[in-house]
PDB file of C-alpha atoms and ligand atoms in Angstrom:
ATOM      1  CA  UNK W   1      -9.464  17.021  -0.693  1.00 88.00           C
ATOM      2  CA  UNK W   2      -9.799  13.431   0.578  1.00 94.00           C
ATOM      3  CA  UNK W   3      -9.251  11.831   3.972  1.00 97.00           C
ATOM      4  CA  UNK W   4      -8.684   8.177   4.748  1.00 98.00           C
ATOM      5  CA  UNK W   5      -9.332   7.616   8.427  1.00 98.00           C
ATOM      6  CA  UNK W   6      -8.450   4.392  10.216  1.00 98.00           C
ATOM      7  CA  UNK W   7      -9.692   4.199  13.801  1.00 98.00           C
ATOM      8  CA  UNK W   8      -8.884   1.448  16.301  1.00 98.00           C
ATOM      9  CA  UNK W   9      -8.786  -1.180  13.563  1.00 98.00           C
ATOM     10  CA  UNK W  10      -8.668  -4.795  14.741  1.00 98.00           C
ATOM     11  CA  UNK W  11      -8.170  -7.585  12.227  1.00 98.00           C
ATOM     12  CA  UNK W  12      -7.769 -11.346  12.553  1.00 97.00           C
ATOM     13  CA  UNK W  13      -6.717 -14.073  10.135  1.00 96.00           C
ATOM     14  CA  UNK W  14      -7.719 -17.704  10.315  1.00 90.00           C
ATOM     15  CA  UNK W  15     -10.947 -19.346  11.382  1.00 87.00           C
ATOM     16  CA  UNK W  16     -12.410 -20.368  14.730  1.00 86.00           C
ATOM     17  CA  UNK W  17      -9.824 -21.480  17.264  1.00 87.00           C
ATOM     18  CA  UNK W  18      -7.030 -20.736  14.789  1.00 90.00           C
ATOM     19  CA  UNK W  19      -8.068 -17.102  14.458  1.00 92.00           C
ATOM     20  CA  UNK W  20      -5.143 -14.858  15.284  1.00 95.00           C
ATOM     21  CA  UNK W  21      -5.359 -11.140  15.909  1.00 96.00           C
ATOM     22  CA  UNK W  22      -2.862  -9.383  13.655  1.00 97.00           C
ATOM     23  CA  UNK W  23      -4.002  -5.753  13.836  1.00 98.00           C
ATOM     24  CA  UNK W  24      -4.583  -4.665  17.404  1.00 97.00           C
ATOM     25  CA  UNK W  25      -5.961  -1.148  17.232  1.00 97.00           C
ATOM     26  CA  UNK W  26      -4.505   0.786  14.299  1.00 98.00           C
ATOM     27  CA  UNK W  27      -5.063   4.541  14.201  1.00 98.00           C
ATOM     28  CA  UNK W  28      -3.959   6.440  11.122  1.00 98.00           C
ATOM     29  CA  UNK W  29      -5.200   9.399   9.096  1.00 98.00           C
ATOM     30  CA  UNK W  30      -4.008  10.069   5.546  1.00 97.00           C
ATOM     31  CA  UNK W  31      -5.093  13.298   3.873  1.00 96.00           C
ATOM     32  CA  UNK W  32      -4.691  14.070   0.206  1.00 94.00           C
ATOM     33  CA  UNK W  33      -1.411  15.798  -0.478  1.00 94.00           C
ATOM     34  CA  UNK W  34       0.271  13.915   2.359  1.00 96.00           C
ATOM     35  CA  UNK W  35       2.754  11.066   2.151  1.00 97.00           C
ATOM     36  CA  UNK W  36       3.001   8.713   5.107  1.00 98.00           C
ATOM     37  CA  UNK W  37       5.713   6.096   5.454  1.00 97.00           C
ATOM     38  CA  UNK W  38       5.049   3.003   7.551  1.00 98.00           C
ATOM     39  CA  UNK W  39       8.099   1.125   8.783  1.00 97.00           C
ATOM     40  CA  UNK W  40       8.194  -1.898  11.030  1.00 96.00           C
ATOM     41  CA  UNK W  41       9.604  -5.363  11.546  1.00 96.00           C
ATOM     42  CA  UNK W  42       8.693  -8.401   9.435  1.00 96.00           C
ATOM     43  CA  UNK W  43       5.389  -9.896  10.446  1.00 96.00           C
ATOM     44  CA  UNK W  44       4.176  -6.816  12.311  1.00 97.00           C
ATOM     45  CA  UNK W  45       1.046  -6.581  10.136  1.00 97.00           C
ATOM     46  CA  UNK W  46       1.865  -3.913   7.564  1.00 97.00           C
ATOM     47  CA  UNK W  47       0.622  -5.927   4.584  1.00 97.00           C
ATOM     48  CA  UNK W  48      -2.369  -7.032   6.647  1.00 97.00           C
ATOM     49  CA  UNK W  49      -3.251  -3.365   7.087  1.00 98.00           C
ATOM     50  CA  UNK W  50      -2.917  -2.752   3.338  1.00 97.00           C
ATOM     51  CA  UNK W  51      -5.039  -5.785   2.431  1.00 96.00           C
ATOM     52  CA  UNK W  52      -7.659  -5.005   5.059  1.00 97.00           C
ATOM     53  CA  UNK W  53      -8.148  -1.527   3.628  1.00 97.00           C
ATOM     54  CA  UNK W  54      -8.341  -2.976   0.108  1.00 95.00           C
ATOM     55  CA  UNK W  55     -10.891  -5.592   1.212  1.00 95.00           C
ATOM     56  CA  UNK W  56      -9.044  -8.896   0.870  1.00 94.00           C
ATOM     57  CA  UNK W  57     -11.451 -11.661   2.008  1.00 93.00           C
ATOM     58  CA  UNK W  58      -8.755 -13.481   4.004  1.00 94.00           C
ATOM     59  CA  UNK W  59      -8.861 -10.831   6.724  1.00 96.00           C
ATOM     60  CA  UNK W  60     -11.697 -10.469   9.214  1.00 96.00           C
ATOM     61  CA  UNK W  61     -12.360  -7.038  10.660  1.00 97.00           C
ATOM     62  CA  UNK W  62     -13.269  -7.513  14.304  1.00 96.00           C
ATOM     63  CA  UNK W  63     -13.363  -3.893  15.393  1.00 98.00           C
ATOM     64  CA  UNK W  64     -12.775  -0.281  14.440  1.00 98.00           C
ATOM     65  CA  UNK W  65     -13.565   1.787  11.380  1.00 98.00           C
ATOM     66  CA  UNK W  66     -12.071   2.797   8.044  1.00 98.00           C
ATOM     67  CA  UNK W  67     -13.641   5.729   6.219  1.00 98.00           C
ATOM     68  CA  UNK W  68     -12.799   7.580   3.022  1.00 97.00           C
ATOM     69  CA  UNK W  69     -14.287  11.069   3.032  1.00 97.00           C
ATOM     70  CA  UNK W  70     -16.698   9.916   5.691  1.00 97.00           C
ATOM     71  CA  UNK W  71     -17.909   6.888   3.701  1.00 97.00           C
ATOM     72  CA  UNK W  72     -17.657   3.486   5.390  1.00 98.00           C
ATOM     73  CA  UNK W  73     -14.946   1.661   3.444  1.00 98.00           C
ATOM     74  CA  UNK W  74     -15.460  -1.590   5.354  1.00 98.00           C
ATOM     75  CA  UNK W  75     -19.046  -1.801   4.093  1.00 97.00           C
ATOM     76  CA  UNK W  76     -17.872  -1.566   0.471  1.00 96.00           C
ATOM     77  CA  UNK W  77     -17.046  -4.442  -1.868  1.00 95.00           C
ATOM     78  CA  UNK W  78     -13.521  -4.590  -3.270  1.00 93.00           C
ATOM     79  CA  UNK W  79     -14.787  -2.999  -6.513  1.00 91.00           C
ATOM     80  CA  UNK W  80     -16.534  -0.225  -4.659  1.00 94.00           C
ATOM     81  CA  UNK W  81     -13.352   0.540  -2.753  1.00 95.00           C
ATOM     82  CA  UNK W  82     -11.454   0.896  -6.017  1.00 94.00           C
ATOM     83  CA  UNK W  83     -14.211   3.094  -7.449  1.00 94.00           C
ATOM     84  CA  UNK W  84     -14.145   5.208  -4.301  1.00 95.00           C
ATOM     85  CA  UNK W  85     -10.513   5.946  -5.089  1.00 95.00           C
ATOM     86  CA  UNK W  86      -8.473   3.453  -3.096  1.00 96.00           C
ATOM     87  CA  UNK W  87      -5.511   1.790  -4.751  1.00 95.00           C
ATOM     88  CA  UNK W  88      -3.200  -0.943  -3.461  1.00 95.00           C
ATOM     89  CA  UNK W  89       0.140  -1.825  -5.007  1.00 94.00           C
ATOM     90  CA  UNK W  90       0.771  -5.280  -3.572  1.00 92.00           C
ATOM     91  CA  UNK W  91       3.975  -6.546  -2.014  1.00 90.00           C
ATOM     92  CA  UNK W  92       3.620  -9.749  -4.048  1.00 92.00           C
ATOM     93  CA  UNK W  93       1.616  -8.942  -7.200  1.00 92.00           C
ATOM     94  CA  UNK W  94      -0.285 -11.907  -8.599  1.00 89.00           C
ATOM     95  CA  UNK W  95      -0.113 -13.373 -12.081  1.00 91.00           C
ATOM     96  CA  UNK W  96      -3.214 -13.126 -14.231  1.00 90.00           C
ATOM     97  CA  UNK W  97      -2.736 -15.772 -16.930  1.00 90.00           C
ATOM     98  CA  UNK W  98      -4.467 -15.164 -20.229  1.00 92.00           C
ATOM     99  CA  UNK W  99      -5.055 -11.439 -19.598  1.00 94.00           C
ATOM    100  CA  UNK W 100      -2.763  -8.963 -21.286  1.00 94.00           C
ATOM    101  CA  UNK W 101      -1.506  -5.896 -19.467  1.00 94.00           C
ATOM    102  CA  UNK W 102      -3.305  -3.620 -21.903  1.00 92.00           C
ATOM    103  CA  UNK W 103      -6.666  -5.424 -21.500  1.00 92.00           C
ATOM    104  CA  UNK W 104      -6.263  -5.611 -17.758  1.00 94.00           C
ATOM    105  CA  UNK W 105      -5.574  -1.880 -17.446  1.00 95.00           C
ATOM    106  CA  UNK W 106      -8.480  -0.923 -19.702  1.00 94.00           C
ATOM    107  CA  UNK W 107     -10.881  -3.201 -17.830  1.00 93.00           C
ATOM    108  CA  UNK W 108      -9.723  -1.763 -14.507  1.00 93.00           C
ATOM    109  CA  UNK W 109     -10.065   1.813 -15.771  1.00 95.00           C
ATOM    110  CA  UNK W 110     -13.552   1.034 -17.116  1.00 95.00           C
ATOM    111  CA  UNK W 111     -14.635  -0.501 -13.830  1.00 91.00           C
ATOM    112  CA  UNK W 112     -13.357   2.460 -11.850  1.00 91.00           C
ATOM    113  CA  UNK W 113     -14.623   5.266 -14.104  1.00 89.00           C
ATOM    114  CA  UNK W 114     -17.920   3.567 -14.891  1.00 90.00           C
ATOM    115  CA  UNK W 115     -17.304   3.905 -18.637  1.00 92.00           C
ATOM    116  CA  UNK W 116     -14.660   2.689 -21.047  1.00 93.00           C
ATOM    117  CA  UNK W 117     -11.898   5.225 -21.645  1.00 93.00           C
ATOM    118  CA  UNK W 118     -11.827   6.543 -25.229  1.00 93.00           C
ATOM    119  CA  UNK W 119      -9.619   4.171 -27.143  1.00 89.00           C
ATOM    120  CA  UNK W 120      -7.402   6.752 -28.847  1.00 90.00           C
ATOM    121  CA  UNK W 121      -6.540   8.797 -25.781  1.00 92.00           C
ATOM    122  CA  UNK W 122      -6.251   5.622 -23.709  1.00 93.00           C
ATOM    123  CA  UNK W 123      -3.690   4.000 -26.002  1.00 92.00           C
ATOM    124  CA  UNK W 124      -1.725   7.239 -25.962  1.00 94.00           C
ATOM    125  CA  UNK W 125      -1.955   7.506 -22.155  1.00 94.00           C
ATOM    126  CA  UNK W 126      -0.745   3.939 -21.679  1.00 95.00           C
ATOM    127  CA  UNK W 127       2.164   4.549 -24.060  1.00 95.00           C
ATOM    128  CA  UNK W 128       3.111   7.773 -22.305  1.00 96.00           C
ATOM    129  CA  UNK W 129       3.003   6.230 -18.852  1.00 96.00           C
ATOM    130  CA  UNK W 130       4.933   3.157 -19.937  1.00 97.00           C
ATOM    131  CA  UNK W 131       7.583   5.395 -21.447  1.00 96.00           C
ATOM    132  CA  UNK W 132       7.667   7.416 -18.214  1.00 95.00           C
ATOM    133  CA  UNK W 133       8.376   4.231 -16.304  1.00 96.00           C
ATOM    134  CA  UNK W 134      10.874   3.133 -18.962  1.00 95.00           C
ATOM    135  CA  UNK W 135       8.864  -0.005 -19.687  1.00 95.00           C
ATOM    136  CA  UNK W 136       9.278  -1.763 -23.010  1.00 94.00           C
ATOM    137  CA  UNK W 137       6.011  -1.227 -24.995  1.00 93.00           C
ATOM    138  CA  UNK W 138       6.005  -4.994 -25.651  1.00 93.00           C
ATOM    139  CA  UNK W 139       4.891  -5.453 -22.028  1.00 92.00           C
ATOM    140  CA  UNK W 140       1.433  -4.196 -22.951  1.00 93.00           C
ATOM    141  CA  UNK W 141       0.796  -7.446 -24.827  1.00 93.00           C
ATOM    142  CA  UNK W 142       2.205  -9.771 -22.184  1.00 94.00           C
ATOM    143  CA  UNK W 143       0.031 -11.529 -19.629  1.00 94.00           C
ATOM    144  CA  UNK W 144      -0.192  -9.662 -16.335  1.00 95.00           C
ATOM    145  CA  UNK W 145       2.838 -10.468 -14.193  1.00 94.00           C
ATOM    146  CA  UNK W 146       3.393 -13.809 -15.955  1.00 93.00           C
ATOM    147  CA  UNK W 147       7.135 -14.322 -15.997  1.00 92.00           C
ATOM    148  CA  UNK W 148       7.703 -10.696 -14.980  1.00 93.00           C
ATOM    149  CA  UNK W 149      10.835 -10.137 -12.944  1.00 91.00           C
ATOM    150  CA  UNK W 150      10.389  -8.738  -9.445  1.00 91.00           C
ATOM    151  CA  UNK W 151      11.228  -5.231 -10.617  1.00 91.00           C
ATOM    152  CA  UNK W 152       8.962  -5.499 -13.672  1.00 94.00           C
ATOM    153  CA  UNK W 153       6.017  -6.429 -11.432  1.00 94.00           C
ATOM    154  CA  UNK W 154       6.639  -3.357  -9.299  1.00 94.00           C
ATOM    155  CA  UNK W 155       6.760  -1.094 -12.334  1.00 95.00           C
ATOM    156  CA  UNK W 156       3.497  -2.611 -13.525  1.00 95.00           C
ATOM    157  CA  UNK W 157       1.902  -1.775 -10.156  1.00 95.00           C
ATOM    158  CA  UNK W 158       2.986   1.851 -10.523  1.00 96.00           C
ATOM    159  CA  UNK W 159       1.754   1.888 -14.120  1.00 96.00           C
ATOM    160  CA  UNK W 160      -1.690   0.906 -12.793  1.00 95.00           C
ATOM    161  CA  UNK W 161      -1.542   3.675 -10.217  1.00 96.00           C
ATOM    162  CA  UNK W 162      -0.548   6.235 -12.858  1.00 95.00           C
ATOM    163  CA  UNK W 163      -3.491   5.288 -15.087  1.00 95.00           C
ATOM    164  CA  UNK W 164      -6.156   4.749 -12.414  1.00 94.00           C
ATOM    165  CA  UNK W 165      -5.457   8.021 -10.580  1.00 93.00           C
ATOM    166  CA  UNK W 166      -6.548   7.039  -7.069  1.00 95.00           C
ATOM    167  CA  UNK W 167      -7.372   9.377  -4.202  1.00 96.00           C
ATOM    168  CA  UNK W 168      -5.337   7.289  -1.800  1.00 97.00           C
ATOM    169  CA  UNK W 169      -2.545   4.967  -2.918  1.00 97.00           C
ATOM    170  CA  UNK W 170      -1.140   2.288  -0.632  1.00 97.00           C
ATOM    171  CA  UNK W 171       2.240   1.104  -1.832  1.00 97.00           C
ATOM    172  CA  UNK W 172       3.346  -2.072  -0.070  1.00 96.00           C
ATOM    173  CA  UNK W 173       7.105  -2.448  -0.493  1.00 96.00           C
ATOM    174  CA  UNK W 174       7.039  -1.108  -4.004  1.00 94.00           C
ATOM    175  CA  UNK W 175      10.768  -0.460  -3.549  1.00 94.00           C
ATOM    176  CA  UNK W 176      11.748  -4.041  -2.716  1.00 91.00           C
ATOM    177  CA  UNK W 177      13.760  -5.787  -5.383  1.00 90.00           C
ATOM    178  CA  UNK W 178      14.337  -2.677  -7.466  1.00 94.00           C
ATOM    179  CA  UNK W 179      17.777  -1.859  -8.807  1.00 94.00           C
ATOM    180  CA  UNK W 180      19.005   1.704  -8.251  1.00 94.00           C
ATOM    181  CA  UNK W 181      17.791   2.973 -11.614  1.00 94.00           C
ATOM    182  CA  UNK W 182      14.389   1.309 -11.286  1.00 94.00           C
ATOM    183  CA  UNK W 183      14.028   2.735  -7.777  1.00 96.00           C
ATOM    184  CA  UNK W 184      14.519   6.230  -9.146  1.00 96.00           C
ATOM    185  CA  UNK W 185      12.179   5.649 -12.112  1.00 95.00           C
ATOM    186  CA  UNK W 186       9.416   4.180  -9.949  1.00 95.00           C
ATOM    187  CA  UNK W 187       9.832   6.953  -7.363  1.00 96.00           C
ATOM    188  CA  UNK W 188       9.569   9.581 -10.082  1.00 96.00           C
ATOM    189  CA  UNK W 189       6.325   7.920 -11.203  1.00 95.00           C
ATOM    190  CA  UNK W 190       4.938   8.214  -7.684  1.00 95.00           C
ATOM    191  CA  UNK W 191       6.138  11.801  -7.431  1.00 95.00           C
ATOM    192  CA  UNK W 192       4.437  12.732 -10.735  1.00 94.00           C
ATOM    193  CA  UNK W 193       1.182  11.466  -9.245  1.00 94.00           C
ATOM    194  CA  UNK W 194       1.797  13.489  -6.093  1.00 93.00           C
ATOM    195  CA  UNK W 195       2.527  16.648  -8.088  1.00 91.00           C
ATOM    196  CA  UNK W 196      -0.419  16.309 -10.471  1.00 90.00           C
ATOM    197  CA  UNK W 197      -3.168  15.804  -8.006  1.00 79.00           C
ATOM    198  CA  UNK W 198      -4.168  15.652  -4.435  1.00 86.00           C
ATOM    199  CA  UNK W 199      -3.286  12.049  -3.781  1.00 95.00           C
ATOM    200  CA  UNK W 200      -2.638  10.670  -0.314  1.00 97.00           C
ATOM    201  CA  UNK W 201       0.174   8.117  -0.237  1.00 97.00           C
ATOM    202  CA  UNK W 202       0.747   5.371   2.306  1.00 98.00           C
ATOM    203  CA  UNK W 203       4.194   3.972   1.658  1.00 97.00           C
ATOM    204  CA  UNK W 204       5.139   0.730   3.413  1.00 97.00           C
ATOM    205  CA  UNK W 205       8.868   0.207   3.297  1.00 95.00           C
ATOM    206  CA  UNK W 206      11.875  -1.319   5.035  1.00 93.00           C
ATOM    207  CA  UNK W 207      14.445   1.035   3.577  1.00 91.00           C
ATOM    208  CA  UNK W 208      15.142   4.723   3.829  1.00 92.00           C
ATOM    209  CA  UNK W 209      16.611   4.694   0.316  1.00 92.00           C
ATOM    210  CA  UNK W 210      13.163   5.170  -1.280  1.00 95.00           C
ATOM    211  CA  UNK W 211      12.467   8.015   1.145  1.00 95.00           C
ATOM    212  CA  UNK W 212      15.335   9.945  -0.432  1.00 93.00           C
ATOM    213  CA  UNK W 213      13.233  10.155  -3.585  1.00 95.00           C
ATOM    214  CA  UNK W 214       9.724  10.141  -2.135  1.00 96.00           C
ATOM    215  CA  UNK W 215       9.855  12.524   0.803  1.00 94.00           C
ATOM    216  CA  UNK W 216       7.388  11.506   3.497  1.00 96.00           C
ATOM    217  CA  UNK W 217       5.587  14.092   5.591  1.00 96.00           C
ATOM    218  CA  UNK W 218       5.121  11.570   8.393  1.00 98.00           C
ATOM    219  CA  UNK W 219       6.836   8.353   9.432  1.00 98.00           C
ATOM    220  CA  UNK W 220       4.964   5.786  11.534  1.00 98.00           C
ATOM    221  CA  UNK W 221       6.556   2.911  13.399  1.00 97.00           C
ATOM    222  CA  UNK W 222       4.424  -0.221  13.189  1.00 97.00           C
ATOM    223  CA  UNK W 223       5.043  -2.980  15.747  1.00 97.00           C
ATOM    224  CA  UNK W 224       2.868  -5.985  16.628  1.00 96.00           C
ATOM    225  CA  UNK W 225      -0.220  -4.694  14.864  1.00 97.00           C
ATOM    226  CA  UNK W 226      -0.196  -1.096  16.015  1.00 96.00           C
ATOM    227  CA  UNK W 227       1.318   2.281  15.296  1.00 97.00           C
ATOM    228  CA  UNK W 228       3.655   2.741  18.258  1.00 96.00           C
ATOM    229  CA  UNK W 229       5.482   5.922  17.297  1.00 97.00           C
ATOM    230  CA  UNK W 230       5.181   8.770  14.828  1.00 97.00           C
ATOM    231  CA  UNK W 231       7.475  11.480  13.631  1.00 97.00           C
ATOM    232  CA  UNK W 232       8.874  13.317  10.639  1.00 97.00           C
ATOM    233  CA  UNK W 233      11.382  12.049   8.062  1.00 95.00           C
ATOM    234  CA  UNK W 234      14.156  12.110  10.684  1.00 95.00           C
ATOM    235  CA  UNK W 235      12.482   9.152  12.411  1.00 96.00           C
ATOM    236  CA  UNK W 236      13.214   6.952   9.383  1.00 95.00           C
ATOM    237  CA  UNK W 237      16.932   7.632   9.705  1.00 93.00           C
ATOM    238  CA  UNK W 238      16.809   6.813  13.409  1.00 94.00           C
ATOM    239  CA  UNK W 239      15.033   3.510  12.678  1.00 94.00           C
ATOM    240  CA  UNK W 240      17.634   2.575  10.103  1.00 91.00           C
ATOM    241  CA  UNK W 241      20.402   3.198  12.651  1.00 92.00           C
ATOM    242  CA  UNK W 242      18.793   1.721  15.738  1.00 94.00           C
ATOM    243  CA  UNK W 243      16.309  -0.851  14.452  1.00 94.00           C
ATOM    244  CA  UNK W 244      13.070  -1.738  16.222  1.00 95.00           C
ATOM    245  CA  UNK W 245      14.429  -3.567  19.284  1.00 94.00           C
ATOM    246  CA  UNK W 246      13.391  -0.903  21.807  1.00 93.00           C
ATOM    247  CA  UNK W 247       9.883  -0.676  20.317  1.00 95.00           C
ATOM    248  CA  UNK W 248       9.481  -4.450  20.247  1.00 93.00           C
ATOM    249  CA  UNK W 249      10.542  -4.696  23.907  1.00 93.00           C
ATOM    250  CA  UNK W 250       8.027  -2.000  24.939  1.00 91.00           C
ATOM    251  CA  UNK W 251       5.329  -3.679  22.884  1.00 90.00           C
ATOM    252  CA  UNK W 252       6.001  -7.098  24.452  1.00 91.00           C
ATOM    253  CA  UNK W 253       5.872  -5.599  27.926  1.00 92.00           C
ATOM    254  CA  UNK W 254       2.604  -3.890  27.119  1.00 88.00           C
ATOM    255  CA  UNK W 255       1.162  -7.107  25.678  1.00 86.00           C
ATOM    256  CA  UNK W 256       2.057  -9.111  28.811  1.00 90.00           C
ATOM    257  CA  UNK W 257       0.577  -6.391  31.020  1.00 90.00           C
ATOM    258  CA  UNK W 258      -2.635  -6.466  28.957  1.00 86.00           C
ATOM    259  CA  UNK W 259      -2.751 -10.264  29.118  1.00 86.00           C
ATOM    260  CA  UNK W 260      -2.238 -10.247  32.902  1.00 91.00           C
ATOM    261  CA  UNK W 261      -4.940  -7.589  33.282  1.00 89.00           C
ATOM    262  CA  UNK W 262      -7.426  -9.582  31.184  1.00 85.00           C
ATOM    263  CA  UNK W 263      -6.691 -12.738  33.208  1.00 88.00           C
ATOM    264  CA  UNK W 264      -7.461 -10.824  36.405  1.00 86.00           C
ATOM    265  CA  UNK W 265     -10.712  -9.610  34.865  1.00 80.00           C
ATOM    266  CA  UNK W 266     -11.807 -13.034  33.629  1.00 76.00           C
ATOM    267  CA  UNK W 267     -10.632 -14.907  36.767  1.00 73.00           C
TER     268      UNK W 267
HETATM  269  N1  ATP S 301      -3.542 -16.607   6.450  1.00 93.74           N
HETATM  270  C1  ATP S 301      -2.750 -16.455   7.491  1.00 93.74           C
HETATM  271  N2  ATP S 301      -2.691 -17.392   8.458  1.00 93.74           N
HETATM  272  C2  ATP S 301      -1.899 -17.259   9.541  1.00 93.74           C
HETATM  273  N3  ATP S 301      -1.127 -16.187   9.753  1.00 93.74           N
HETATM  274  C3  ATP S 301      -1.148 -15.206   8.845  1.00 93.74           C
HETATM  275  C4  ATP S 301      -1.947 -15.269   7.678  1.00 93.74           C
HETATM  276  N4  ATP S 301      -1.759 -14.136   6.962  1.00 93.74           N
HETATM  277  C5  ATP S 301      -0.883 -13.414   7.662  1.00 93.74           C
HETATM  278  N5  ATP S 301      -0.528 -14.043   8.794  1.00 93.74           N
HETATM  279  C6  ATP S 301       0.451 -13.594   9.791  1.00 93.74           C
HETATM  280  O1  ATP S 301       0.198 -12.250  10.109  1.00 93.74           O
HETATM  281  C7  ATP S 301       1.393 -11.610  10.504  1.00 93.74           C
HETATM  282  C8  ATP S 301       1.518 -10.294   9.773  1.00 93.74           C
HETATM  283  O2  ATP S 301       1.809 -10.525   8.409  1.00 93.74           O
HETATM  284  P1  ATP S 301       2.021  -9.320   7.393  1.00 93.74           P
HETATM  285  O3  ATP S 301       2.238  -9.909   6.042  1.00 93.74           O
HETATM  286  O4  ATP S 301       0.927  -8.342   7.545  1.00 93.74           O
HETATM  287  O5  ATP S 301       3.381  -8.685   7.951  1.00 93.74           O
HETATM  288  P2  ATP S 301       4.288  -7.520   7.352  1.00 93.74           P
HETATM  289  O6  ATP S 301       4.432  -6.499   8.433  1.00 93.74           O
HETATM  290  O7  ATP S 301       3.756  -7.069   6.052  1.00 93.74           O
HETATM  291  O8  ATP S 301       5.701  -8.264   7.171  1.00 93.74           O
HETATM  292  P3  ATP S 301       6.851  -8.084   6.047  1.00 93.74           P
HETATM  293  O9  ATP S 301       7.668  -6.905   6.492  1.00 93.74           O
HETATM  294  O10 ATP S 301       7.638  -9.353   6.151  1.00 93.74           O
HETATM  295  O11 ATP S 301       6.197  -7.891   4.723  1.00 93.74           O
HETATM  296  C9  ATP S 301       2.511 -12.606  10.215  1.00 93.74           C
HETATM  297  O12 ATP S 301       2.890 -13.217  11.433  1.00 93.74           O
HETATM  298  C10 ATP S 301       1.869 -13.599   9.283  1.00 93.74           C
HETATM  299  O13 ATP S 301       2.438 -14.890   9.403  1.00 93.74           O
HETATM  300 MG1   MG S 302       4.417  -7.136   4.168  1.00 93.74          MG
END
């Protein structure tokens, strides 16, 4: 049983006078066995949240806490976070020229487990998982993400998740750019992970179509760097029908009220 706890998280990007607060007090708890969907408008900070948890150096944590089973995630290096059981499937996976998929996966598994996986079982595991994701075995010898199509990159992210067996998996728009068959195949991969073990899943998405396959226990609405509403799966359907306009309006009003209040205080 694992718990990822995010409390009042504040994050900025940029340096000095250019620093801009993107996350403005995020509260979220993901327990193993639970699937949480995060939905929100473009630019609201969803990927920033994912990267901040994973430890991307571009983001500066200015307040709040993130813990995994009580351990301070923010004090960990990126490697330590992965070893602790955190996994991020990126919205825009990066190319790793000169490193084959098979070497990359084995190196990652070695780093996370602290010892190299036994070659024979490992090769078999990779084959099995690639077959499960209907990936051509030839991909194992290609350089990571180099020339991969959008959908192929997403499958490769899920392949990593299948092999690395995280405690908490953050999937940032893993559904974007997938054709209908790939969406089902990738979703089934995520669901196998959910069925096999006690993984907690944080699924960032714009579309309810993936939620037909991966049933969320909770849906969170993310606007302007905060969770502004929470509900069950029915909330996703409502968002798809009505959009975020009402939430954005409320959030803007709250932001101007906060700004006015701070000006009074500092005046
Ligand atoms: N290095 C940076 N410098 C300036 N602004 C940045 C930087 N990185 C992110 N931002 C800004 O932070 C905001 C949040 O971006 P983020 O990628 O987290 O949004 P998102 O909710 O994931 O959006 P989308 O749905 O389009 O993926 C955006 O306004 C973005 O331009
Ligand atoms: Mg994003």
